[in-house]
Amino acid sequence: MRKRIWLNLFLCSFIVTSPVFAQTNDKKAVFLLDSHLQILFKVLNSKPDIISKTCMDSLKKLRALKEQIKRTPSDSDTQQDINIAMLKDLYTNSIQFCTTDVQNICSHRVEPNIRIECKKLSF
């Protein structure tokens, strides 16, 4: 019983403190997620008729947020942190929703340049 209580306290403390540590790495994470999504996007562009609605919707939301951030640049650090966190979440969602479509495209015969992009991705 004591072990369970200590484990719960440890996990709760990690959940509370993890956002503080995550903020410093969020910009790097967004950059890495963006580069990964660009590879997915190259594959998706090869067969746009296969893209699912959930993938398309998530890409539209991501694009809309990026445009909104460009239109209204923020001077406050808090707002920048919020924008970065939102971008990170939308990138993660887009990658998650579009990966199935990319796997479907990569599992069939594709052009050599798309095959190279498929090999860059490790599913």
PDB file of C-alpha atoms in Angstrom:
ATOM      1  CA  MET A   1       0.000   0.000   0.000  1.00  0.00           C
ATOM      2  CA  ARG A   2       2.828   2.405   0.857  1.00  0.00           C
ATOM      3  CA  LYS A   3       4.556   1.699  -2.433  1.00  0.00           C
ATOM      4  CA  ARG A   4       1.399   2.554  -4.298  1.00  0.00           C
ATOM      5  CA  ILE A   5       1.047   5.874  -2.454  1.00  0.00           C
ATOM      6  CA  TRP A   6       4.674   6.808  -3.135  1.00  0.00           C
ATOM      7  CA  LEU A   7       4.321   5.844  -6.756  1.00  0.00           C
ATOM      8  CA  ASN A   8       1.218   8.016  -7.113  1.00  0.00           C
ATOM      9  CA  LEU A   9       2.980  10.949  -5.434  1.00  0.00           C
ATOM     10  CA  PHE A  10       5.970  10.526  -7.717  1.00  0.00           C
ATOM     11  CA  LEU A  11       3.818  10.406 -10.840  1.00  0.00           C
ATOM     12  CA  CYS A  12       1.784  13.423  -9.738  1.00  0.00           C
ATOM     13  CA  SER A  13       4.934  15.440  -9.055  1.00  0.00           C
ATOM     14  CA  PHE A  14       6.258  14.521 -12.497  1.00  0.00           C
ATOM     15  CA  ILE A  15       3.036  15.639 -14.148  1.00  0.00           C
ATOM     16  CA  VAL A  16       3.156  18.959 -12.305  1.00  0.00           C
ATOM     17  CA  THR A  17       6.817  19.719 -13.055  1.00  0.00           C
ATOM     18  CA  SER A  18       7.068  18.346 -16.591  1.00  0.00           C
ATOM     19  CA  PRO A  19       5.492  21.388 -18.315  1.00  0.00           C
ATOM     20  CA  VAL A  20       8.225  23.584 -16.855  1.00  0.00           C
ATOM     21  CA  PHE A  21      10.940  21.443 -18.408  1.00  0.00           C
ATOM     22  CA  ALA A  22       9.010  20.949 -21.632  1.00  0.00           C
ATOM     23  CA  GLN A  23       8.782  24.672 -22.397  1.00  0.00           C
ATOM     24  CA  THR A  24      12.503  24.950 -23.058  1.00  0.00           C
ATOM     25  CA  ASN A  25      12.433  22.139 -25.609  1.00  0.00           C
ATOM     26  CA  ASP A  26       9.140  22.991 -27.299  1.00  0.00           C
ATOM     27  CA  LYS A  27      10.742  25.138 -30.008  1.00  0.00           C
ATOM     28  CA  LYS A  28      13.136  22.308 -30.884  1.00  0.00           C
ATOM     29  CA  ALA A  29      10.266  19.828 -30.860  1.00  0.00           C
ATOM     30  CA  VAL A  30       8.208  22.002 -33.207  1.00  0.00           C
ATOM     31  CA  PHE A  31      11.176  22.238 -35.578  1.00  0.00           C
ATOM     32  CA  LEU A  32      11.652  18.452 -35.587  1.00  0.00           C
ATOM     33  CA  LEU A  33       7.932  17.817 -35.976  1.00  0.00           C
ATOM     34  CA  ASP A  34       7.816  20.282 -38.863  1.00  0.00           C
ATOM     35  CA  SER A  35      10.641  18.524 -40.693  1.00  0.00           C
ATOM     36  CA  HIS A  36       8.921  15.151 -40.160  1.00  0.00           C
ATOM     37  CA  LEU A  37       5.605  16.543 -41.377  1.00  0.00           C
ATOM     38  CA  GLN A  38       7.293  17.946 -44.485  1.00  0.00           C
ATOM     39  CA  ILE A  39       8.391  14.429 -45.444  1.00  0.00           C
ATOM     40  CA  LEU A  40       4.858  13.132 -44.836  1.00  0.00           C
ATOM     41  CA  PHE A  41       3.503  15.994 -46.899  1.00  0.00           C
ATOM     42  CA  LYS A  42       5.735  15.118 -49.879  1.00  0.00           C
ATOM     43  CA  VAL A  43       4.313  11.594 -49.852  1.00  0.00           C
ATOM     44  CA  LEU A  44       0.745  12.828 -49.412  1.00  0.00           C
ATOM     45  CA  ASN A  45       1.129  15.199 -52.363  1.00  0.00           C
ATOM     46  CA  SER A  46       1.947  12.261 -54.615  1.00  0.00           C
ATOM     47  CA  LYS A  47      -1.595  10.862 -54.188  1.00  0.00           C
ATOM     48  CA  PRO A  48      -3.850  13.627 -52.846  1.00  0.00           C
ATOM     49  CA  ASP A  49      -7.032  11.663 -53.586  1.00  0.00           C
ATOM     50  CA  ILE A  50      -6.111   9.124 -50.884  1.00  0.00           C
ATOM     51  CA  ILE A  51      -5.827  11.665 -48.047  1.00  0.00           C
ATOM     52  CA  SER A  52      -8.416  11.092 -45.329  1.00  0.00           C
ATOM     53  CA  LYS A  53     -10.716  13.785 -43.995  1.00  0.00           C
ATOM     54  CA  THR A  54      -9.146  13.692 -40.525  1.00  0.00           C
ATOM     55  CA  CYS A  55      -5.684  14.201 -41.975  1.00  0.00           C
ATOM     56  CA  MET A  56      -6.888  17.056 -44.174  1.00  0.00           C
ATOM     57  CA  ASP A  57      -8.735  18.724 -41.295  1.00  0.00           C
ATOM     58  CA  SER A  58      -5.720  18.551 -39.005  1.00  0.00           C
ATOM     59  CA  LEU A  59      -3.469  20.025 -41.717  1.00  0.00           C
ATOM     60  CA  LYS A  60      -5.978  22.846 -42.244  1.00  0.00           C
ATOM     61  CA  LYS A  61      -6.062  23.619 -38.511  1.00  0.00           C
ATOM     62  CA  LEU A  62      -2.274  23.667 -38.397  1.00  0.00           C
ATOM     63  CA  ARG A  63      -2.061  25.994 -41.383  1.00  0.00           C
ATOM     64  CA  ALA A  64      -4.724  28.310 -39.923  1.00  0.00           C
ATOM     65  CA  LEU A  65      -2.862  28.579 -36.614  1.00  0.00           C
ATOM     66  CA  LYS A  66       0.448  29.256 -38.363  1.00  0.00           C
ATOM     67  CA  GLU A  67      -1.175  32.030 -40.414  1.00  0.00           C
ATOM     68  CA  GLN A  68      -2.814  33.505 -37.316  1.00  0.00           C
ATOM     69  CA  ILE A  69       0.531  33.578 -35.515  1.00  0.00           C
ATOM     70  CA  LYS A  70       2.137  35.315 -38.504  1.00  0.00           C
ATOM     71  CA  ARG A  71      -0.643  37.935 -38.650  1.00  0.00           C
ATOM     72  CA  THR A  72      -0.583  38.744 -34.939  1.00  0.00           C
ATOM     73  CA  PRO A  73       2.956  38.425 -33.606  1.00  0.00           C
ATOM     74  CA  SER A  74       3.103  38.338 -29.835  1.00  0.00           C
ATOM     75  CA  ASP A  75       5.479  40.299 -27.656  1.00  0.00           C
ATOM     76  CA  SER A  76       4.713  38.483 -24.416  1.00  0.00           C
ATOM     77  CA  ASP A  77       6.673  35.372 -23.537  1.00  0.00           C
ATOM     78  CA  THR A  78       3.553  33.734 -22.151  1.00  0.00           C
ATOM     79  CA  GLN A  79       1.664  34.104 -25.413  1.00  0.00           C
ATOM     80  CA  GLN A  80       4.645  32.806 -27.374  1.00  0.00           C
ATOM     81  CA  ASP A  81       4.832  29.778 -25.087  1.00  0.00           C
ATOM     82  CA  ILE A  82       1.117  29.144 -25.589  1.00  0.00           C
ATOM     83  CA  ASN A  83       1.468  29.471 -29.371  1.00  0.00           C
ATOM     84  CA  ILE A  84       4.396  27.068 -29.425  1.00  0.00           C
ATOM     85  CA  ALA A  85       2.540  24.556 -27.258  1.00  0.00           C
ATOM     86  CA  MET A  86      -0.499  24.769 -29.535  1.00  0.00           C
ATOM     87  CA  LEU A  87       1.699  24.348 -32.618  1.00  0.00           C
ATOM     88  CA  LYS A  88       3.377  21.334 -31.069  1.00  0.00           C
ATOM     89  CA  ASP A  89       0.006  19.721 -30.352  1.00  0.00           C
ATOM     90  CA  LEU A  90      -1.303  20.394 -33.853  1.00  0.00           C
ATOM     91  CA  TYR A  91       1.886  19.067 -35.445  1.00  0.00           C
ATOM     92  CA  THR A  92       1.634  15.918 -33.330  1.00  0.00           C
ATOM     93  CA  ASN A  93      -2.029  15.464 -34.256  1.00  0.00           C
ATOM     94  CA  SER A  94      -1.355  16.021 -37.945  1.00  0.00           C
ATOM     95  CA  ILE A  95       1.457  13.489 -37.952  1.00  0.00           C
ATOM     96  CA  GLN A  96      -0.664  10.991 -36.086  1.00  0.00           C
ATOM     97  CA  PHE A  97      -3.690  11.412 -38.363  1.00  0.00           C
ATOM     98  CA  CYS A  98      -1.714  11.458 -41.621  1.00  0.00           C
ATOM     99  CA  THR A  99       0.655   8.584 -40.884  1.00  0.00           C
ATOM    100  CA  THR A 100      -1.983   6.002 -41.776  1.00  0.00           C
ATOM    101  CA  ASP A 101      -2.519   7.645 -45.159  1.00  0.00           C
ATOM    102  CA  VAL A 102       1.221   7.789 -45.779  1.00  0.00           C
ATOM    103  CA  GLN A 103       1.622   4.133 -44.847  1.00  0.00           C
ATOM    104  CA  ASN A 104      -1.149   3.284 -47.277  1.00  0.00           C
ATOM    105  CA  ILE A 105       0.584   5.206 -50.066  1.00  0.00           C
ATOM    106  CA  CYS A 106       4.006   3.737 -49.259  1.00  0.00           C
ATOM    107  CA  SER A 107       2.677   0.187 -49.204  1.00  0.00           C
ATOM    108  CA  HIS A 108       1.789   0.382 -52.906  1.00  0.00           C
ATOM    109  CA  ARG A 109       3.938   0.977 -55.949  1.00  0.00           C
ATOM    110  CA  VAL A 110       5.098   4.571 -56.009  1.00  0.00           C
ATOM    111  CA  GLU A 111       7.538   6.633 -58.030  1.00  0.00           C
ATOM    112  CA  PRO A 112      11.217   6.325 -57.083  1.00  0.00           C
ATOM    113  CA  ASN A 113      11.409   9.786 -55.506  1.00  0.00           C
ATOM    114  CA  ILE A 114       8.396   9.011 -53.294  1.00  0.00           C
ATOM    115  CA  ARG A 115       9.888   5.623 -52.427  1.00  0.00           C
ATOM    116  CA  ILE A 116      12.955   7.478 -51.132  1.00  0.00           C
ATOM    117  CA  GLU A 117      10.732   9.660 -48.951  1.00  0.00           C
ATOM    118  CA  CYS A 118       8.935   6.550 -47.683  1.00  0.00           C
ATOM    119  CA  LYS A 119      12.268   5.036 -46.687  1.00  0.00           C
ATOM    120  CA  LYS A 120      13.144   8.190 -44.723  1.00  0.00           C
ATOM    121  CA  LEU A 121      10.118   7.496 -42.555  1.00  0.00           C
ATOM    122  CA  SER A 122      10.409   4.631 -40.142  1.00  0.00           C
ATOM    123  CA  PHE A 123       6.989   3.286 -39.272  1.00  0.00           C
TER     124      PHE A 123
END
